[in-house]
XYZ file of C-alpha atoms in Angstrom:
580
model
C -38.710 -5.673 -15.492
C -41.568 -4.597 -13.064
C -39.787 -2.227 -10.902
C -41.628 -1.917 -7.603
C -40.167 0.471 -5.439
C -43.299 0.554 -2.357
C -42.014 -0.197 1.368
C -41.730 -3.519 2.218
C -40.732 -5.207 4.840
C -37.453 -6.836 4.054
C -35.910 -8.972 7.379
C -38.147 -12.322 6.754
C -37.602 -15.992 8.312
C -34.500 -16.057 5.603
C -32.687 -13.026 6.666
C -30.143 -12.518 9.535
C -28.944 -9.763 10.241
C -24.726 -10.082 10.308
C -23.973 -6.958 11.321
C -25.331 -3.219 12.098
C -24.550 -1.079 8.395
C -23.240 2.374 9.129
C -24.613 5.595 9.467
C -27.978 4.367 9.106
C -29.182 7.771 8.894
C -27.376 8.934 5.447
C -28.698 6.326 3.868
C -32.172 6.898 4.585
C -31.683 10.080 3.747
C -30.524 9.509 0.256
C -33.288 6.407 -0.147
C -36.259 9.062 0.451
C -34.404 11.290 -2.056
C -34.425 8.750 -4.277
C -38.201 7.232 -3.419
C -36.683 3.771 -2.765
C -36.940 1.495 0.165
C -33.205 0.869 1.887
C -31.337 -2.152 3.423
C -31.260 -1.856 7.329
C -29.649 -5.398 7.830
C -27.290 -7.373 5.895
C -29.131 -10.883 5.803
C -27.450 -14.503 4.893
C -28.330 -14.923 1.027
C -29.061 -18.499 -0.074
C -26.546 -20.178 -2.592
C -29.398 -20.028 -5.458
C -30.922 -16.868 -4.762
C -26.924 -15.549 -5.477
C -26.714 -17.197 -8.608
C -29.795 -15.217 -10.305
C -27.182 -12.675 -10.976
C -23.714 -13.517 -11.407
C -20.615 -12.980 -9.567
C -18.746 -10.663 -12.142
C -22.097 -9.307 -12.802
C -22.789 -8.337 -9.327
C -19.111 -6.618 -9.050
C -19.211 -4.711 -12.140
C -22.153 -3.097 -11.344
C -22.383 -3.053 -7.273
C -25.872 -5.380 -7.515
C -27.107 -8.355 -5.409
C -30.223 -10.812 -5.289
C -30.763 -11.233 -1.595
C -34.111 -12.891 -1.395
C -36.412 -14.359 -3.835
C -40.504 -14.985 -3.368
C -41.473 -17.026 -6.280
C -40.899 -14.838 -9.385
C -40.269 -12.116 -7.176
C -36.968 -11.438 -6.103
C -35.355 -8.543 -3.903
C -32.054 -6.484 -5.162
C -29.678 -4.448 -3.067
C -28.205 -1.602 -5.284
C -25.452 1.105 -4.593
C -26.491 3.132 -7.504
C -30.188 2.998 -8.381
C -29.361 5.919 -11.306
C -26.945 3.832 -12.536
C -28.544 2.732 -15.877
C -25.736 -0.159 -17.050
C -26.646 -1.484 -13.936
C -30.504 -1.388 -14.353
C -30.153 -2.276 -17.836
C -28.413 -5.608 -16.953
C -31.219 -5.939 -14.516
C -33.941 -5.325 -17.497
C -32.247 -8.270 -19.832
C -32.453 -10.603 -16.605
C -35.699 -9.755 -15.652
C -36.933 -10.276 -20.001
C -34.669 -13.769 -20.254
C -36.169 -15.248 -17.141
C -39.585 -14.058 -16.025
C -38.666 -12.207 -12.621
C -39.709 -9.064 -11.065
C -37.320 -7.139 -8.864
C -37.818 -4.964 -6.601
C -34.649 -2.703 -5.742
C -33.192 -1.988 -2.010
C -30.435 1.078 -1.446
C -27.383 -0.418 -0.117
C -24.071 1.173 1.409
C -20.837 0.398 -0.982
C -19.805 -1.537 2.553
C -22.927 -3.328 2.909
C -22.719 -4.443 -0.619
C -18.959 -5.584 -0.102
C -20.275 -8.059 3.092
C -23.199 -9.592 1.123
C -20.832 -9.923 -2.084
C -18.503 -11.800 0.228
C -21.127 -14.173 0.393
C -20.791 -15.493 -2.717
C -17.761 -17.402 -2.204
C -18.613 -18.772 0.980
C -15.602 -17.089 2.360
C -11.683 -18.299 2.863
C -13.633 -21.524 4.948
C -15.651 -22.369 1.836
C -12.956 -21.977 -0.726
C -10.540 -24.051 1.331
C -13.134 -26.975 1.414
C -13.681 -26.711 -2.187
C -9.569 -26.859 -2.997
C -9.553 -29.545 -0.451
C -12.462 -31.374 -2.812
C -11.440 -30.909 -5.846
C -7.593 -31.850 -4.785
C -8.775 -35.468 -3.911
C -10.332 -36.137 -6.980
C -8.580 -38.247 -9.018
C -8.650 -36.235 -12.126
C -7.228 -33.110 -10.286
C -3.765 -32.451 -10.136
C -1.244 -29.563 -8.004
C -0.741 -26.682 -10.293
C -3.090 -27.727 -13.300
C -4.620 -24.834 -14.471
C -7.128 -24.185 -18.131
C -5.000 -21.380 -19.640
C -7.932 -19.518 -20.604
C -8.884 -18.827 -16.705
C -5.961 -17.587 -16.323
C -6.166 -15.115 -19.427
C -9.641 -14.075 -17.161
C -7.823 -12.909 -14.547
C -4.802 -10.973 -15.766
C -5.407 -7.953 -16.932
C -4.180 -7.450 -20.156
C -2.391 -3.618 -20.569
C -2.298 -3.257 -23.989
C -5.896 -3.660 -24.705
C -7.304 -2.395 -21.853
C -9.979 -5.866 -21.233
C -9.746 -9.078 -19.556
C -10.330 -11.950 -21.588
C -14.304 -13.386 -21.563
C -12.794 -17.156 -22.904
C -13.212 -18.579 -19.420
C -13.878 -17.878 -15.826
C -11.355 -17.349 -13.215
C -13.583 -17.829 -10.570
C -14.346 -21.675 -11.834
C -10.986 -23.350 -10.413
C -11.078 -23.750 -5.960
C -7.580 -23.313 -5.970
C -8.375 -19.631 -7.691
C -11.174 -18.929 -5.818
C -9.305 -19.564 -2.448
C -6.914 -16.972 -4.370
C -9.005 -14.752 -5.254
C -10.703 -14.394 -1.500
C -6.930 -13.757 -0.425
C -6.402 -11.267 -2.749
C -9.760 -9.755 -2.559
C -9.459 -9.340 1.542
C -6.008 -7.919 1.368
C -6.982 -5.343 -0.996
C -9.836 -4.688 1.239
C -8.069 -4.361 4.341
C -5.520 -2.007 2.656
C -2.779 -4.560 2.946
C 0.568 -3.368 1.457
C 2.053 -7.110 1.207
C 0.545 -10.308 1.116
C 2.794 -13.464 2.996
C 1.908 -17.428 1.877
C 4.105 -19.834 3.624
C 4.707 -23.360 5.182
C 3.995 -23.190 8.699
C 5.032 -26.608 10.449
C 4.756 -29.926 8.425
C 0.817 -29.545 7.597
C -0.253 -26.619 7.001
C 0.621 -22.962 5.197
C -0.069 -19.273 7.025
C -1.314 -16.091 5.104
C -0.081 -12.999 6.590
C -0.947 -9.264 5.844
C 1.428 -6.715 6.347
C -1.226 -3.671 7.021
C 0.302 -0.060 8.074
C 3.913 -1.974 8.062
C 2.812 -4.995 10.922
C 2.351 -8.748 9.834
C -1.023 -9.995 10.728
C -2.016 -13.271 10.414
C -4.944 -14.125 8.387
C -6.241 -17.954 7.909
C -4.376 -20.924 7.872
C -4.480 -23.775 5.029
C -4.133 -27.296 4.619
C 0.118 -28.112 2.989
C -1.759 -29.787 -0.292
C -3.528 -26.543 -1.054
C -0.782 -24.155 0.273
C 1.034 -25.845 -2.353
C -1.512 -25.513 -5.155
C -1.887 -22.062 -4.447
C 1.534 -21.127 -4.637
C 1.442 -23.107 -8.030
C -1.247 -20.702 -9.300
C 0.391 -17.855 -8.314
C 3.724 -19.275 -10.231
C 1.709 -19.225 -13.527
C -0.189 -15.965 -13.502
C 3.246 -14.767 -12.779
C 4.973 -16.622 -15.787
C 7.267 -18.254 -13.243
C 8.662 -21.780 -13.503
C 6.142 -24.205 -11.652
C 8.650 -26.949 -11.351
C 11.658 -24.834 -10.245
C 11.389 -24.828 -6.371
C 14.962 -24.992 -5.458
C 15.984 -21.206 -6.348
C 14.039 -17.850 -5.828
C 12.184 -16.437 -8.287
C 10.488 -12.867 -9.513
C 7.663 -11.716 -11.138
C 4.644 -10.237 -11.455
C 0.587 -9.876 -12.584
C -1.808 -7.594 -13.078
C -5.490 -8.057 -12.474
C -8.750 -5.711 -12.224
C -10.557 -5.228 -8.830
C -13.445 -2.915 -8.772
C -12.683 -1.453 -12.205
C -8.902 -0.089 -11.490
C -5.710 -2.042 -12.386
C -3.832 -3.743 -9.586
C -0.443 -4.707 -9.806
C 1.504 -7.689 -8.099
C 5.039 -7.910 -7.494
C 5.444 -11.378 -6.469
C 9.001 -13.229 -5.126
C 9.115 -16.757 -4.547
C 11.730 -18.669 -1.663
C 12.725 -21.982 -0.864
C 12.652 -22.750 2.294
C 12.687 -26.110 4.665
C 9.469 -27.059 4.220
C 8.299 -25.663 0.744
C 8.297 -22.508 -1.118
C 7.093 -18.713 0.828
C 5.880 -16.299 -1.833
C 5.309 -12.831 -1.269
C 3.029 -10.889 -3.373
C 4.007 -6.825 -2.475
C 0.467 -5.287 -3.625
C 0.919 -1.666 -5.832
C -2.649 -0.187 -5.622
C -2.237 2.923 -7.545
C -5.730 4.065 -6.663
C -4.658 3.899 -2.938
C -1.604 5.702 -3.329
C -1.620 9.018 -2.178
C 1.400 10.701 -3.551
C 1.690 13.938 -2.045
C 4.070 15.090 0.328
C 1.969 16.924 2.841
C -0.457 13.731 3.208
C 2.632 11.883 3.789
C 3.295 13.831 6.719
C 6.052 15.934 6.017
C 6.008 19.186 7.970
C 8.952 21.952 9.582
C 12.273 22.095 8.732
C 12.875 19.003 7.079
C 10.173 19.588 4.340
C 11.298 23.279 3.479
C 14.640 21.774 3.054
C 14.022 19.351 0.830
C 11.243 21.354 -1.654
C 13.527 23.802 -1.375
C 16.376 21.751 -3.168
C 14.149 20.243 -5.376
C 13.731 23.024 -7.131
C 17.596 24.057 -7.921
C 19.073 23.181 -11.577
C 21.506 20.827 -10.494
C 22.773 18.106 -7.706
C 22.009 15.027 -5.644
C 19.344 14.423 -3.493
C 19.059 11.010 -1.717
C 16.690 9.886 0.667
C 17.995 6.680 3.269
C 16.160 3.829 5.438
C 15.343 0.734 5.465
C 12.814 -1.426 2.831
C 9.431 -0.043 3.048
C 10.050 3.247 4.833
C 8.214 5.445 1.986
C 11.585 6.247 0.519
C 10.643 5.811 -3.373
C 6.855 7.416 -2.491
C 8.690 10.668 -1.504
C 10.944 10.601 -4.593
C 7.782 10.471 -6.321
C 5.819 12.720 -4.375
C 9.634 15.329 -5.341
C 8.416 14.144 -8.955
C 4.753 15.425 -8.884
C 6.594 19.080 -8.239
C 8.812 19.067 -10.690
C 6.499 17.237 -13.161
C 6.114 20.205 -15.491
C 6.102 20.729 -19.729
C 9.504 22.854 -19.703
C 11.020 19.747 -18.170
C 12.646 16.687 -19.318
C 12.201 13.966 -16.411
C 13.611 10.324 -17.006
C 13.703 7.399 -14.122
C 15.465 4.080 -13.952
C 13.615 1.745 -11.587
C 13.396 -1.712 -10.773
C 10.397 -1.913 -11.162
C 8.273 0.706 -12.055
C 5.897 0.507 -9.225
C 3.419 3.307 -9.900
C 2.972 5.237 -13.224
C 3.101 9.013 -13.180
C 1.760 10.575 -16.036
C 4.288 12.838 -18.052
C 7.280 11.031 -16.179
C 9.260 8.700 -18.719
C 9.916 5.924 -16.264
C 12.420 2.871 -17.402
C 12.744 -0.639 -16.260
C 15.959 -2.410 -15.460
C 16.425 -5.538 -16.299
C 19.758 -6.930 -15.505
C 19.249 -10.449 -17.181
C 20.052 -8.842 -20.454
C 22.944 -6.116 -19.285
C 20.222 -3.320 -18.729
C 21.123 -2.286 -15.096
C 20.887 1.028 -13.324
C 24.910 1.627 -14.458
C 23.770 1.323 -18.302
C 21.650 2.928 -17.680
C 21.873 5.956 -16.109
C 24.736 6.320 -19.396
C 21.937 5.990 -21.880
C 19.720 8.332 -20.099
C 22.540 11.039 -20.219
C 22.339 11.263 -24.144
C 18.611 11.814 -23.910
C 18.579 15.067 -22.749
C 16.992 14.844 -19.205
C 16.673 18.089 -16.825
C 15.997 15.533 -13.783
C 16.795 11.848 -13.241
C 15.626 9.126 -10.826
C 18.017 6.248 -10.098
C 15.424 3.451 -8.122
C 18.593 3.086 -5.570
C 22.395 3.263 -5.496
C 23.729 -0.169 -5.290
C 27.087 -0.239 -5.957
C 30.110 2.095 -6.611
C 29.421 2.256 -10.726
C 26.121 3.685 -10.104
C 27.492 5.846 -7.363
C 29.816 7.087 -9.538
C 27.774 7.841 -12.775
C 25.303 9.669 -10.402
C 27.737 12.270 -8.979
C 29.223 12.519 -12.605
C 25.744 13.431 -13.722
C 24.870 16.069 -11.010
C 27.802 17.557 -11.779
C 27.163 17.868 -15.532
C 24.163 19.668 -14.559
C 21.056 17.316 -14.211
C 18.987 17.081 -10.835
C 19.431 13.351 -9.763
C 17.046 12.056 -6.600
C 17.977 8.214 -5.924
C 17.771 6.205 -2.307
C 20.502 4.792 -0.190
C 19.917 1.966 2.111
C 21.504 3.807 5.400
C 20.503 3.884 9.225
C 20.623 8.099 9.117
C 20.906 10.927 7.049
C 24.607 11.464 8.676
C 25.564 7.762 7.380
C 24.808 7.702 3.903
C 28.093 10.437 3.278
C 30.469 7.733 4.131
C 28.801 5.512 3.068
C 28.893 6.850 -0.528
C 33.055 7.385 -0.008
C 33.195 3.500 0.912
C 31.995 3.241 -2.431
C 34.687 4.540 -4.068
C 33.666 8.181 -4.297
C 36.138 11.061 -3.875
C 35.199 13.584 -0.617
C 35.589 16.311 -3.062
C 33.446 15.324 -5.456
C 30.904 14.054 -3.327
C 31.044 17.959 -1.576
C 30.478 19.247 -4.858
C 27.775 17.660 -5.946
C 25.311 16.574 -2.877
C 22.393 19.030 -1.565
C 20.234 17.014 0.305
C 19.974 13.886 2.205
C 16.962 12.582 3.686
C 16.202 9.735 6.304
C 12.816 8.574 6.622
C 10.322 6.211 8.444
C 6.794 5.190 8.478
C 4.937 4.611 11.586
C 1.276 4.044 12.407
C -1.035 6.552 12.697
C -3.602 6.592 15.647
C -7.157 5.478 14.911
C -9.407 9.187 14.921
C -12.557 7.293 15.402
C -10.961 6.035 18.863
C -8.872 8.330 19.597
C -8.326 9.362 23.252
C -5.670 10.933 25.793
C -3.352 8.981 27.547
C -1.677 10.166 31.151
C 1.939 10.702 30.608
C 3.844 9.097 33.104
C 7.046 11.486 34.765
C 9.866 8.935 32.715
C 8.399 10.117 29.787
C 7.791 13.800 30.237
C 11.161 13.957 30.863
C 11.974 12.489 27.916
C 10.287 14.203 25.958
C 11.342 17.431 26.916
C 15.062 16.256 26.788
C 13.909 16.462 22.668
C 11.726 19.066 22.033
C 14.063 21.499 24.899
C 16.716 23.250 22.815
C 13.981 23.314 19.413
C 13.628 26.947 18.466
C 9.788 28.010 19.148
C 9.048 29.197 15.790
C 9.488 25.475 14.695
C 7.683 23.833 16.507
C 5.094 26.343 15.372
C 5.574 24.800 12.506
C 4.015 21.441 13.385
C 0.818 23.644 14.881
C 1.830 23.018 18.832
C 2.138 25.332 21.745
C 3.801 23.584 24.167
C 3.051 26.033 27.006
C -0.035 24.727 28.336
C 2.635 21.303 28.806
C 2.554 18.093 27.251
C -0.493 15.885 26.026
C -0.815 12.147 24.190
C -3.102 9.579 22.523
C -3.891 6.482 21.661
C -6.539 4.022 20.108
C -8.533 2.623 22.506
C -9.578 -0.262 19.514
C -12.529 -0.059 17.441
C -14.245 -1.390 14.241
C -12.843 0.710 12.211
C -8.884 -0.003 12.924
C -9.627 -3.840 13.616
C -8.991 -3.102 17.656
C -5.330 -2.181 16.905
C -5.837 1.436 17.983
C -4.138 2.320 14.792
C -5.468 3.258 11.283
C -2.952 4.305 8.174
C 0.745 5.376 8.401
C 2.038 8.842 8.215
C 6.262 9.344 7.750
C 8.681 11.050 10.223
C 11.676 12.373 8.610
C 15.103 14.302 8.876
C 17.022 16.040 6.219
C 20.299 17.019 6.207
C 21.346 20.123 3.816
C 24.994 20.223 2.766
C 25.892 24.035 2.715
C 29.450 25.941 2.435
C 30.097 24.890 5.435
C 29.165 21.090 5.410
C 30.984 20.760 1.745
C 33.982 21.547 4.025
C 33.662 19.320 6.483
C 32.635 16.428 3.900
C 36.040 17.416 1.927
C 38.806 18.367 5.025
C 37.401 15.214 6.924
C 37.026 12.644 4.352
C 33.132 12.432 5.380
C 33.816 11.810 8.916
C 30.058 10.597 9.990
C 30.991 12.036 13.763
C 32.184 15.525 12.424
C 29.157 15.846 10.306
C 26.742 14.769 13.084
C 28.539 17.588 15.320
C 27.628 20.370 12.668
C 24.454 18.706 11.764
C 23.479 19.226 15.485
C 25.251 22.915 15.414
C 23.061 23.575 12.316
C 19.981 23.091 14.217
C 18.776 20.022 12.325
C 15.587 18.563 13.403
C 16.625 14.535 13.743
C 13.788 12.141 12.482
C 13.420 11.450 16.582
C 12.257 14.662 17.130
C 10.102 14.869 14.560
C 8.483 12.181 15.480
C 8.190 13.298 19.220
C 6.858 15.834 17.971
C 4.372 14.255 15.908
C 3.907 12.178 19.143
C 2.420 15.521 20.669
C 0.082 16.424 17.725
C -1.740 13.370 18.278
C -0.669 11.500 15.019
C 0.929 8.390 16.339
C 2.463 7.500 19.863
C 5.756 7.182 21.366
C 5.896 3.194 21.205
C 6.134 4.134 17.531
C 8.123 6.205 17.181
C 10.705 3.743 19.841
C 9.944 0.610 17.687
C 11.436 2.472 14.074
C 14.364 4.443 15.264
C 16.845 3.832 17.848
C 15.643 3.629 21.209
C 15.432 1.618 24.203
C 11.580 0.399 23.831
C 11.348 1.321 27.703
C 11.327 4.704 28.006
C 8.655 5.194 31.106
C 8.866 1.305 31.750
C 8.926 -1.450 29.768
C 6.815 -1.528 26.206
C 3.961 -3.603 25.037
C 4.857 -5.701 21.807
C 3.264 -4.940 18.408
C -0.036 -5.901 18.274
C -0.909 -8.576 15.901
């Protein structure tokens, strides 16, 4: 390989520019470090000039051909020291006469001219459409071996090299879905029949639905198909749900798929929830947890015995806390076990169980078992019915630390909520510390963030909430409210897709049962309005306030914080819908 590495001039007749790379400046910077010409455009790369160096090649190793002259033929690189990558370069440039000269690319630049290799969702769909009306192809046929390509195989570590994923248009079309969802930091990925011809693919991104592309029925149906077998489901069994799940590679790190199939009236919806450990940032203070509700609950954590639950709805961050709760306690002199359904992220030193009810294994059996292996703290996944409930208390009171969730609207609710189920007020005193209530709402774009007048309706409301809060907490969150109120919002930008939001950060309430509280839980019979009169008497900070208050350090905005708790949606006037 004749590695030429003089200035050139790269835009030619071939090259459009798509759009304007960032932060132009850093990577000149690191290209005259490096003595090596950079990318200043992305251009439109031919269809043969891609196929000098191969798809899995180029993704392995963050390469691209983007123009060719003859036998000479220009590469965009992220890593020009990375010698795999140069080496693989070498072999190509021995086995087929070429020269290359090497261009410094951004890791985004390289993900928009990689893109181009599939043609996009438009290209894959016209490929499925193709290779659907040939005679010989069939809904839901599939070569085994491709599929063995893409699933990533846990106990050895590799993904099969029998055949190519990539080689089926129904996969492709797949794979583009999957790959842009990843991308965009989707959470959950929605396929379903939308009208009699056609099937809709929806994100869910920072907890909104978004649509994506639409697709002709015949390949919405193939699709599904495909997603049926990499998920060892039952292709021909569309008149009951199904669950279950897959596990491919993207950009070297595992990426697990939790996938539920549905009938409905005009097909089956599947919905693929996407666990991307090497997104997840399990840590409570990244989460957003701040004042009185954090010290509470780290403060419980720590004790030798008892029940900690945190409440709210699906997809509120619930389990992400428990495992944040895990991280502290996650130490040698301790024994932790969890029972989950499923396991959705692996913690290191954690021995983490999954249920399986088909054959009797459920969180009731259990949490039994568990007790006989010694634990210091246990993890039920969630409290579903009064056996559970009971074995839980039973444990905390045997002396074992138990953290589990509770699908309640408050903190205040999930007490008799847990005596519905069957569980005596005494016992329930005896053994509870802490109970949470949590929500996720969307954080405010920082690249566009600005301040927004606050209109009198909500002033006032907002100091109805933040009023009778004792100073010192509220120096907790960082504010000094003396200098009066302030607000933001996302004006819309690149970076947050024009939604002026970007992420999700929690807002949360805990409510600590002390001497007191055990009295009122036992005298009362857990009488949710006596509780919610000492709760207030106890100074508790209500997940409302916390997120006005969050509101007011610039994190998210008000419309949030309306559209996940209780609240009118029209506090200052009337509220825009979600975008998207």
């Amino acid at each position: 390989m004749t590695q030429k590495i003089e200035d050139k001039k790269v835009a030619g007749n071939a090259t459009t520019p798509k759009i304007a790379p960032v932060d132009l400046s850093s990577l000149a910077k690191k290209a005259k470090e490096l003595d090596i010409p950079y990318l200043k455009d992305i251009p439109t790369i031919t269809e043969d000039v891609l196929k000098i160096i191969s798809h899995d090649v180029s993704i392995e190793h963050h390469i691209v051909a983007f123009e060719k002259n003859g036998k000479n033929v220009k590469v965009a690189i992220v890593d020009p020291q990375n010698i795999n990558a140069l080496n693989i370069l070498r072999f190509i440039s021995e086995k087929r006469n070429f020269e290359f000269d090497l261009y410094l690319v951004s890791e985004e630049m390289f993900k928009e001219m990689s893109d181009q290799y599939s043609g996009g969702a438009e290209k894959a769909i016209e490929d499925a459409m193709e290779a659907l009306q040939d005679e010989n192809t069939t809904v839901g046929k599939v070569d085994e071996s491709s599929i063995e390509d893409e699933v990533y195989n846990e106990e050895t570590d590799v993904k099969s090299q029998s055949g190519s994923i990539q080689s089926a248009p129904v996969t492709k079309l797949l794979s583009v879905v999957i790959r842009h969802a990843i991308e965009g930091k989707a959470s959950d990925i929605h396929i379903e029949p939308f009208g009699a011809k056609e099937y809709r693919v929806r994100f869910r991104v920072d907890g909104v639905l978004y649509a994506s592309l639409s697709i002709p029925k015949e390949v919405g149906r193939a699709v599904v198909s495909r997603i049926k077998i990499l998920s060892s489901l039952k292709i021909d069994e569309k008149r009951k749900p199904q669950d279950g799940r897959f596990k491919i590679k993207e950009d070297g790190r595992a990426v697990d798929f939790r996938v539920s199939t549905l009938p409905v009236i005009d097909g089956e919806k599947v919905v693929m929830r996407i666990l991307d450990t090497g997104n997840k940032v399990i840590d409570l203070d990244a989460m957003g947890l701040m004042g009185k509700g954090k010290d509470i609950l780290v403060r419980n954590i720590r004790e030798p015995f008892g029940v900690i639950l945190m409440t709210g709805p699906t997809g509120s961050g619930k389990s992400t806390t428990l495992y944040a709760c895990l991280d502290i306690l996650n130490k040698e002199e301790r024994n932790i076990i969890t029972l989950e359904d499923p396991v959705e992220y692996s913690i290191s030193g954690i021995n983490q169980s999954q249920i399986n009810p088909d054959i009797g294994y459920t969180f009731a059996s259990g949490l039994r078992s568990i007790l006989r292996q010694d634990p210091n703290v246990i993890m039920v996944g969630e409290i579903r019915d009064s056996e559970t409930a009971e074995l839980t208390i039973h444990a905390a009171l045997t002396g074992h630390l138990v953290i589990s969730t509770l699908h309640t609207n408050s903190s205040i609710g999930a007490v008799p909520r847990l005596i519905d189920m069957g569980i005596e007020s005494f016992l329930l005193a005896s053994s509870l510390r802490v109970v949470g209530a949590q929500r996720l709402v969307r954080r405010i774009c920082t690249d566009c963030k600005t301040e927004t007048k606050i209109m009198p309706a909500v002033s006032e409301f907002i100091r109805s909430q933040v009023e009778n809060l004792p100073e010192e907490e509220i120096k907790k969150y960082g504010l000094d409210l003396k200098d009066g109120f302030h607000m933001y919002k996302g004006s819309g930008c690149e970076t947050c897709a024009n939604s002026g939001y970007k992420g999700r950060v929690a807002i949360f309430e805990a409510l600590e049962v002390d001497k007191e509280m055990k009295e009122i839980i036992s005298e009362n019979n857990g009488s949710e309005a006596e509780i919610g009169k000492y709760a207030e008497k106890q100074g508790m900070i209500t997940i409302k306030q916390d997120g006005v208050l969050k509101v007011l350090l610039g994190l998210t905005t008000l419309e949030e914080v309306e559209r996940v708790t209780e609240g009118s949606k029209s506090v200052g006037g009337e509220m825009e819908d979600d975008k998207g």
